Every structure is written in C-alpha cells, then in structure tokens.
C-alpha cells in the first residue's frame, strides 16, 4: 500500500519527497503537503518490508522521518544513504546525519486547514550543513 497524493502525477518527482511513518505526525505532514500540492510518497514500517523502504529511500531526495523517537537512531543507522536530506521531527534527539524540524505543538487526530499549518512554529537543529531550503520542499 503506497500512498501518493493527488498531485503526484509527474513521474520524475513522484518519490522526491518520502515520508516514512503512519502516526499522527506523518498524517498531518502528508495532509500539509497535499494542501500545498507538493508530490510525495509515504511508506511505513508496518506495511512495507525493509527492502521496500530502502528502495523508496534510494529514489527520494528528501526523507522525512515521522517515526518514534525510540526507533529513530537505529532506523537511520541501518538505512542511511548519503546525498539525501534526512529530516526528522523529534525535539528530544539529535541524529548526526539529519536535521531536526520539531514542531512546537502536538497533533490530534483532526487534520487542520492550510492556514492553521502555516501558524505552526518549528525548532530546527542538527546537521545544518545539509543543503536544504525547507521553503522549497
């Protein structure tokens, strides 16, 4: 079960943005990208094999890790590929290979509208040498 947003009709950009996870953060981030009409692919560790996830990582340029803090470091160590931008949402962890974009709020089951998402502030830390302009994501 591969989730693609409706605007991901451009095959060249289909997997440029990869969300890994299926919890609240992943659902909200996927909804936000949908609202912005930014193509992405979404996978999770429950429904996809490690090999399938690694194949998606190979295709992606930006990997958004919306997985639990307890699994984050080990996941990156096992699946890290250079020349990709690795972004996670944990405020409690630092992952040497990635950037933390921690939202300063918690998320409920209810999805928001675009204006609400635009009001959310993030703390950004970590490997800031990675060439990424989050405004271009």
mmCIF file with all atom_site columns, C-alpha atoms in Angstrom:
data_model
loop_
_atom_site.group_PDB
_atom_site.id
_atom_site.type_symbol
_atom_site.label_atom_id
_atom_site.label_alt_id
_atom_site.label_comp_id
_atom_site.label_asym_id
_atom_site.label_entity_id
_atom_site.label_seq_id
_atom_site.pdbx_PDB_ins_code
_atom_site.Cartn_x
_atom_site.Cartn_y
_atom_site.Cartn_z
_atom_site.occupancy
_atom_site.B_iso_or_equiv
_atom_site.pdbx_formal_charge
_atom_site.auth_seq_id
_atom_site.auth_comp_id
_atom_site.auth_asym_id
_atom_site.auth_atom_id
_atom_site.pdbx_PDB_model_num
ATOM 1   C CA . UNK A 1 1   ? 0.000  0.000  0.000   1.00 0.00 ? 1   UNK A CA 1
ATOM 2   C CA . UNK A 1 2   ? 1.843  3.030  -1.295  1.00 0.00 ? 2   UNK A CA 1
ATOM 3   C CA . UNK A 1 3   ? 0.274  6.375  -0.545  1.00 0.00 ? 3   UNK A CA 1
ATOM 4   C CA . UNK A 1 4   ? 0.628  9.105  -3.144  1.00 0.00 ? 4   UNK A CA 1
ATOM 5   C CA . UNK A 1 5   ? -1.032 12.447 -3.027  1.00 0.00 ? 5   UNK A CA 1
ATOM 6   C CA . UNK A 1 6   ? -3.314 13.541 -5.826  1.00 0.00 ? 6   UNK A CA 1
ATOM 7   C CA . UNK A 1 7   ? -0.820 15.966 -7.322  1.00 0.00 ? 7   UNK A CA 1
ATOM 8   C CA . UNK A 1 8   ? 1.915  13.378 -7.742  1.00 0.00 ? 8   UNK A CA 1
ATOM 9   C CA . UNK A 1 9   ? 1.244  12.926 -11.436 1.00 0.00 ? 9   UNK A CA 1
ATOM 10  C CA . UNK A 1 10  ? 4.715  13.978 -12.518 1.00 0.00 ? 10  UNK A CA 1
ATOM 11  C CA . UNK A 1 11  ? 6.660  10.673 -12.617 1.00 0.00 ? 11  UNK A CA 1
ATOM 12  C CA . UNK A 1 12  ? 10.026 12.411 -12.307 1.00 0.00 ? 12  UNK A CA 1
ATOM 13  C CA . UNK A 1 13  ? 9.000  13.949 -8.978  1.00 0.00 ? 13  UNK A CA 1
ATOM 14  C CA . UNK A 1 14  ? 6.945  11.052 -7.684  1.00 0.00 ? 14  UNK A CA 1
ATOM 15  C CA . UNK A 1 15  ? 9.360  9.961  -4.977  1.00 0.00 ? 15  UNK A CA 1
ATOM 16  C CA . UNK A 1 16  ? 11.376 13.145 -4.494  1.00 0.00 ? 16  UNK A CA 1
ATOM 17  C CA . UNK A 1 17  ? 9.780  13.610 -1.064  1.00 0.00 ? 17  UNK A CA 1
ATOM 18  C CA . UNK A 1 18  ? 9.401  10.484 1.040   1.00 0.00 ? 18  UNK A CA 1
ATOM 19  C CA . UNK A 1 19  ? 7.510  10.377 4.319   1.00 0.00 ? 19  UNK A CA 1
ATOM 20  C CA . UNK A 1 20  ? 8.291  7.379  6.493   1.00 0.00 ? 20  UNK A CA 1
ATOM 21  C CA . UNK A 1 21  ? 5.694  6.762  9.174   1.00 0.00 ? 21  UNK A CA 1
ATOM 22  C CA . UNK A 1 22  ? 1.951  6.437  9.699   1.00 0.00 ? 22  UNK A CA 1
ATOM 23  C CA . UNK A 1 23  ? 1.303  8.079  13.071  1.00 0.00 ? 23  UNK A CA 1
ATOM 24  C CA . UNK A 1 24  ? -0.208 11.475 13.790  1.00 0.00 ? 24  UNK A CA 1
ATOM 25  C CA . UNK A 1 25  ? 2.845  13.472 12.697  1.00 0.00 ? 25  UNK A CA 1
ATOM 26  C CA . UNK A 1 26  ? 3.085  11.569 9.410   1.00 0.00 ? 26  UNK A CA 1
ATOM 27  C CA . UNK A 1 27  ? -0.636 12.007 8.708   1.00 0.00 ? 27  UNK A CA 1
ATOM 28  C CA . UNK A 1 28  ? -0.531 15.733 9.434   1.00 0.00 ? 28  UNK A CA 1
ATOM 29  C CA . UNK A 1 29  ? 2.627  16.275 7.387   1.00 0.00 ? 29  UNK A CA 1
ATOM 30  C CA . UNK A 1 30  ? 1.177  14.308 4.451   1.00 0.00 ? 30  UNK A CA 1
ATOM 31  C CA . UNK A 1 31  ? -2.020 16.350 4.666   1.00 0.00 ? 31  UNK A CA 1
ATOM 32  C CA . UNK A 1 32  ? 0.004  19.573 4.730   1.00 0.00 ? 32  UNK A CA 1
ATOM 33  C CA . UNK A 1 33  ? 1.951  18.557 1.615   1.00 0.00 ? 33  UNK A CA 1
ATOM 34  C CA . UNK A 1 34  ? -1.347 17.639 -0.065  1.00 0.00 ? 34  UNK A CA 1
ATOM 35  C CA . UNK A 1 35  ? -2.742 21.081 0.729   1.00 0.00 ? 35  UNK A CA 1
ATOM 36  C CA . UNK A 1 36  ? 0.370  22.631 -0.837  1.00 0.00 ? 36  UNK A CA 1
ATOM 37  C CA . UNK A 1 37  ? 0.108  20.263 -3.819  1.00 0.00 ? 37  UNK A CA 1
ATOM 38  C CA . UNK A 1 38  ? 3.651  19.005 -3.217  1.00 0.00 ? 38  UNK A CA 1
ATOM 39  C CA . UNK A 1 39  ? 4.209  15.463 -4.526  1.00 0.00 ? 39  UNK A CA 1
ATOM 40  C CA . UNK A 1 40  ? 5.334  12.819 -2.053  1.00 0.00 ? 40  UNK A CA 1
ATOM 41  C CA . UNK A 1 41  ? 5.327  9.114  -1.411  1.00 0.00 ? 41  UNK A CA 1
ATOM 42  C CA . UNK A 1 42  ? 4.557  7.672  2.011   1.00 0.00 ? 42  UNK A CA 1
ATOM 43  C CA . UNK A 1 43  ? 5.626  4.325  3.434   1.00 0.00 ? 43  UNK A CA 1
ATOM 44  C CA . UNK A 1 44  ? 5.665  2.850  6.923   1.00 0.00 ? 44  UNK A CA 1
ATOM 45  C CA . UNK A 1 45  ? 7.436  0.086  8.765   1.00 0.00 ? 45  UNK A CA 1
ATOM 46  C CA . UNK A 1 46  ? 4.237  -1.866 9.437   1.00 0.00 ? 46  UNK A CA 1
ATOM 47  C CA . UNK A 1 47  ? 3.045  -2.308 5.852   1.00 0.00 ? 47  UNK A CA 1
ATOM 48  C CA . UNK A 1 48  ? 6.367  -2.287 3.983   1.00 0.00 ? 48  UNK A CA 1
ATOM 49  C CA . UNK A 1 49  ? 9.395  -4.542 4.189   1.00 0.00 ? 49  UNK A CA 1
ATOM 50  C CA . UNK A 1 50  ? 12.813 -3.130 4.977   1.00 0.00 ? 50  UNK A CA 1
ATOM 51  C CA . UNK A 1 51  ? 13.816 -3.788 1.370   1.00 0.00 ? 51  UNK A CA 1
ATOM 52  C CA . UNK A 1 52  ? 10.804 -1.889 0.024   1.00 0.00 ? 52  UNK A CA 1
ATOM 53  C CA . UNK A 1 53  ? 11.524 1.074  2.288   1.00 0.00 ? 53  UNK A CA 1
ATOM 54  C CA . UNK A 1 54  ? 15.181 1.084  1.240   1.00 0.00 ? 54  UNK A CA 1
ATOM 55  C CA . UNK A 1 55  ? 14.117 1.132  -2.432  1.00 0.00 ? 55  UNK A CA 1
ATOM 56  C CA . UNK A 1 56  ? 11.979 4.204  -1.760  1.00 0.00 ? 56  UNK A CA 1
ATOM 57  C CA . UNK A 1 57  ? 14.869 5.855  0.086   1.00 0.00 ? 57  UNK A CA 1
ATOM 58  C CA . UNK A 1 58  ? 17.106 5.289  -2.946  1.00 0.00 ? 58  UNK A CA 1
ATOM 59  C CA . UNK A 1 59  ? 14.614 7.134  -5.166  1.00 0.00 ? 59  UNK A CA 1
ATOM 60  C CA . UNK A 1 60  ? 13.945 10.048 -2.825  1.00 0.00 ? 60  UNK A CA 1
ATOM 61  C CA . UNK A 1 61  ? 15.850 13.293 -2.420  1.00 0.00 ? 61  UNK A CA 1
ATOM 62  C CA . UNK A 1 62  ? 14.302 14.246 0.927   1.00 0.00 ? 62  UNK A CA 1
ATOM 63  C CA . UNK A 1 63  ? 13.397 11.690 3.586   1.00 0.00 ? 63  UNK A CA 1
ATOM 64  C CA . UNK A 1 64  ? 11.002 12.877 6.296   1.00 0.00 ? 64  UNK A CA 1
ATOM 65  C CA . UNK A 1 65  ? 11.169 10.550 9.290   1.00 0.00 ? 65  UNK A CA 1
ATOM 66  C CA . UNK A 1 66  ? 7.915  10.654 11.212  1.00 0.00 ? 66  UNK A CA 1
ATOM 67  C CA . UNK A 1 67  ? 8.744  7.624  13.324  1.00 0.00 ? 67  UNK A CA 1
ATOM 68  C CA . UNK A 1 68  ? 9.000  7.154  17.075  1.00 0.00 ? 68  UNK A CA 1
ATOM 69  C CA . UNK A 1 69  ? 11.977 8.570  18.941  1.00 0.00 ? 69  UNK A CA 1
ATOM 70  C CA . UNK A 1 70  ? 12.770 5.076  20.234  1.00 0.00 ? 70  UNK A CA 1
ATOM 71  C CA . UNK A 1 71  ? 13.279 3.780  16.679  1.00 0.00 ? 71  UNK A CA 1
ATOM 72  C CA . UNK A 1 72  ? 14.779 6.855  15.037  1.00 0.00 ? 72  UNK A CA 1
ATOM 73  C CA . UNK A 1 73  ? 18.522 6.472  15.631  1.00 0.00 ? 73  UNK A CA 1
ATOM 74  C CA . UNK A 1 74  ? 18.607 2.767  14.783  1.00 0.00 ? 74  UNK A CA 1
ATOM 75  C CA . UNK A 1 75  ? 16.491 3.307  11.665  1.00 0.00 ? 75  UNK A CA 1
ATOM 76  C CA . UNK A 1 76  ? 18.846 5.981  10.335  1.00 0.00 ? 76  UNK A CA 1
ATOM 77  C CA . UNK A 1 77  ? 21.947 3.908  11.160  1.00 0.00 ? 77  UNK A CA 1
ATOM 78  C CA . UNK A 1 78  ? 20.548 0.927  9.222   1.00 0.00 ? 78  UNK A CA 1
ATOM 79  C CA . UNK A 1 79  ? 19.107 2.825  6.262   1.00 0.00 ? 79  UNK A CA 1
ATOM 80  C CA . UNK A 1 80  ? 21.237 5.933  5.818   1.00 0.00 ? 80  UNK A CA 1
ATOM 81  C CA . UNK A 1 81  ? 22.177 6.842  2.256   1.00 0.00 ? 81  UNK A CA 1
ATOM 82  C CA . UNK A 1 82  ? 24.459 9.796  1.568   1.00 0.00 ? 82  UNK A CA 1
ATOM 83  C CA . UNK A 1 83  ? 23.484 12.702 -0.656  1.00 0.00 ? 83  UNK A CA 1
ATOM 84  C CA . UNK A 1 84  ? 19.915 12.664 0.645   1.00 0.00 ? 84  UNK A CA 1
ATOM 85  C CA . UNK A 1 85  ? 18.368 15.183 3.009   1.00 0.00 ? 85  UNK A CA 1
ATOM 86  C CA . UNK A 1 86  ? 17.239 13.418 6.179   1.00 0.00 ? 86  UNK A CA 1
ATOM 87  C CA . UNK A 1 87  ? 14.697 15.336 8.261   1.00 0.00 ? 87  UNK A CA 1
ATOM 88  C CA . UNK A 1 88  ? 13.104 14.078 11.459  1.00 0.00 ? 88  UNK A CA 1
ATOM 89  C CA . UNK A 1 89  ? 10.557 15.652 13.754  1.00 0.00 ? 89  UNK A CA 1
ATOM 90  C CA . UNK A 1 90  ? 11.969 14.706 17.157  1.00 0.00 ? 90  UNK A CA 1
ATOM 91  C CA . UNK A 1 91  ? 12.754 17.506 19.569  1.00 0.00 ? 91  UNK A CA 1
ATOM 92  C CA . UNK A 1 92  ? 14.488 15.173 22.000  1.00 0.00 ? 92  UNK A CA 1
ATOM 93  C CA . UNK A 1 93  ? 17.058 13.516 19.728  1.00 0.00 ? 93  UNK A CA 1
ATOM 94  C CA . UNK A 1 94  ? 19.957 14.574 17.575  1.00 0.00 ? 94  UNK A CA 1
ATOM 95  C CA . UNK A 1 95  ? 20.764 12.363 14.623  1.00 0.00 ? 95  UNK A CA 1
ATOM 96  C CA . UNK A 1 96  ? 24.203 13.146 13.222  1.00 0.00 ? 96  UNK A CA 1
ATOM 97  C CA . UNK A 1 97  ? 23.120 12.570 9.629   1.00 0.00 ? 97  UNK A CA 1
ATOM 98  C CA . UNK A 1 98  ? 19.909 14.559 9.824   1.00 0.00 ? 98  UNK A CA 1
ATOM 99  C CA . UNK A 1 99  ? 18.093 17.741 10.574  1.00 0.00 ? 99  UNK A CA 1
ATOM 100 C CA . UNK A 1 100 ? 15.502 18.025 13.310  1.00 0.00 ? 100 UNK A CA 1
ATOM 101 C CA . UNK A 1 101 ? 12.420 20.075 12.473  1.00 0.00 ? 101 UNK A CA 1
ATOM 102 C CA . UNK A 1 102 ? 10.471 19.837 15.693  1.00 0.00 ? 102 UNK A CA 1
ATOM 103 C CA . UNK A 1 103 ? 7.002  21.400 15.676  1.00 0.00 ? 103 UNK A CA 1
ATOM 104 C CA . UNK A 1 104 ? 6.193  23.425 18.771  1.00 0.00 ? 104 UNK A CA 1
ATOM 105 C CA . UNK A 1 105 ? 2.843  21.741 19.244  1.00 0.00 ? 105 UNK A CA 1
ATOM 106 C CA . UNK A 1 106 ? 1.316  18.313 19.473  1.00 0.00 ? 106 UNK A CA 1
ATOM 107 C CA . UNK A 1 107 ? -1.117 16.926 16.927  1.00 0.00 ? 107 UNK A CA 1
ATOM 108 C CA . UNK A 1 108 ? -4.556 15.436 17.411  1.00 0.00 ? 108 UNK A CA 1
ATOM 109 C CA . UNK A 1 109 ? -6.424 13.064 15.123  1.00 0.00 ? 109 UNK A CA 1
ATOM 110 C CA . UNK A 1 110 ? -8.148 16.052 13.487  1.00 0.00 ? 110 UNK A CA 1
ATOM 111 C CA . UNK A 1 111 ? -6.401 17.415 10.408  1.00 0.00 ? 111 UNK A CA 1
ATOM 112 C CA . UNK A 1 112 ? -6.119 21.189 10.007  1.00 0.00 ? 112 UNK A CA 1
ATOM 113 C CA . UNK A 1 113 ? -6.576 23.642 7.178   1.00 0.00 ? 113 UNK A CA 1
ATOM 114 C CA . UNK A 1 114 ? -3.624 25.263 5.429   1.00 0.00 ? 114 UNK A CA 1
ATOM 115 C CA . UNK A 1 115 ? -3.816 28.475 7.453   1.00 0.00 ? 115 UNK A CA 1
ATOM 116 C CA . UNK A 1 116 ? -3.542 26.533 10.727  1.00 0.00 ? 116 UNK A CA 1
ATOM 117 C CA . UNK A 1 117 ? -0.492 24.627 9.492   1.00 0.00 ? 117 UNK A CA 1
ATOM 118 C CA . UNK A 1 118 ? 1.175  27.869 8.436   1.00 0.00 ? 118 UNK A CA 1
ATOM 119 C CA . UNK A 1 119 ? 0.920  29.131 12.028  1.00 0.00 ? 119 UNK A CA 1
ATOM 120 C CA . UNK A 1 120 ? 2.980  26.245 13.443  1.00 0.00 ? 120 UNK A CA 1
ATOM 121 C CA . UNK A 1 121 ? 6.470  27.175 14.590  1.00 0.00 ? 121 UNK A CA 1
ATOM 122 C CA . UNK A 1 122 ? 9.385  24.750 14.335  1.00 0.00 ? 122 UNK A CA 1
ATOM 123 C CA . UNK A 1 123 ? 12.715 24.482 16.090  1.00 0.00 ? 123 UNK A CA 1
ATOM 124 C CA . UNK A 1 124 ? 15.357 23.469 13.562  1.00 0.00 ? 124 UNK A CA 1
ATOM 125 C CA . UNK A 1 125 ? 18.652 21.932 14.670  1.00 0.00 ? 125 UNK A CA 1
ATOM 126 C CA . UNK A 1 126 ? 21.147 19.268 13.754  1.00 0.00 ? 126 UNK A CA 1
ATOM 127 C CA . UNK A 1 127 ? 23.195 18.828 10.606  1.00 0.00 ? 127 UNK A CA 1
ATOM 128 C CA . UNK A 1 128 ? 22.531 22.271 9.215   1.00 0.00 ? 128 UNK A CA 1
ATOM 129 C CA . UNK A 1 129 ? 25.325 21.814 6.654   1.00 0.00 ? 129 UNK A CA 1
ATOM 130 C CA . UNK A 1 130 ? 22.953 19.686 4.628   1.00 0.00 ? 130 UNK A CA 1
ATOM 131 C CA . UNK A 1 131 ? 21.973 21.648 1.573   1.00 0.00 ? 131 UNK A CA 1
ATOM 132 C CA . UNK A 1 132 ? 18.277 22.147 2.038   1.00 0.00 ? 132 UNK A CA 1
ATOM 133 C CA . UNK A 1 133 ? 15.914 25.012 1.767   1.00 0.00 ? 133 UNK A CA 1
ATOM 134 C CA . UNK A 1 134 ? 12.841 23.850 3.633   1.00 0.00 ? 134 UNK A CA 1
ATOM 135 C CA . UNK A 1 135 ? 10.791 26.528 1.938   1.00 0.00 ? 135 UNK A CA 1
ATOM 136 C CA . UNK A 1 136 ? 11.399 24.714 -1.354  1.00 0.00 ? 136 UNK A CA 1
ATOM 137 C CA . UNK A 1 137 ? 10.154 21.368 -0.026  1.00 0.00 ? 137 UNK A CA 1
#
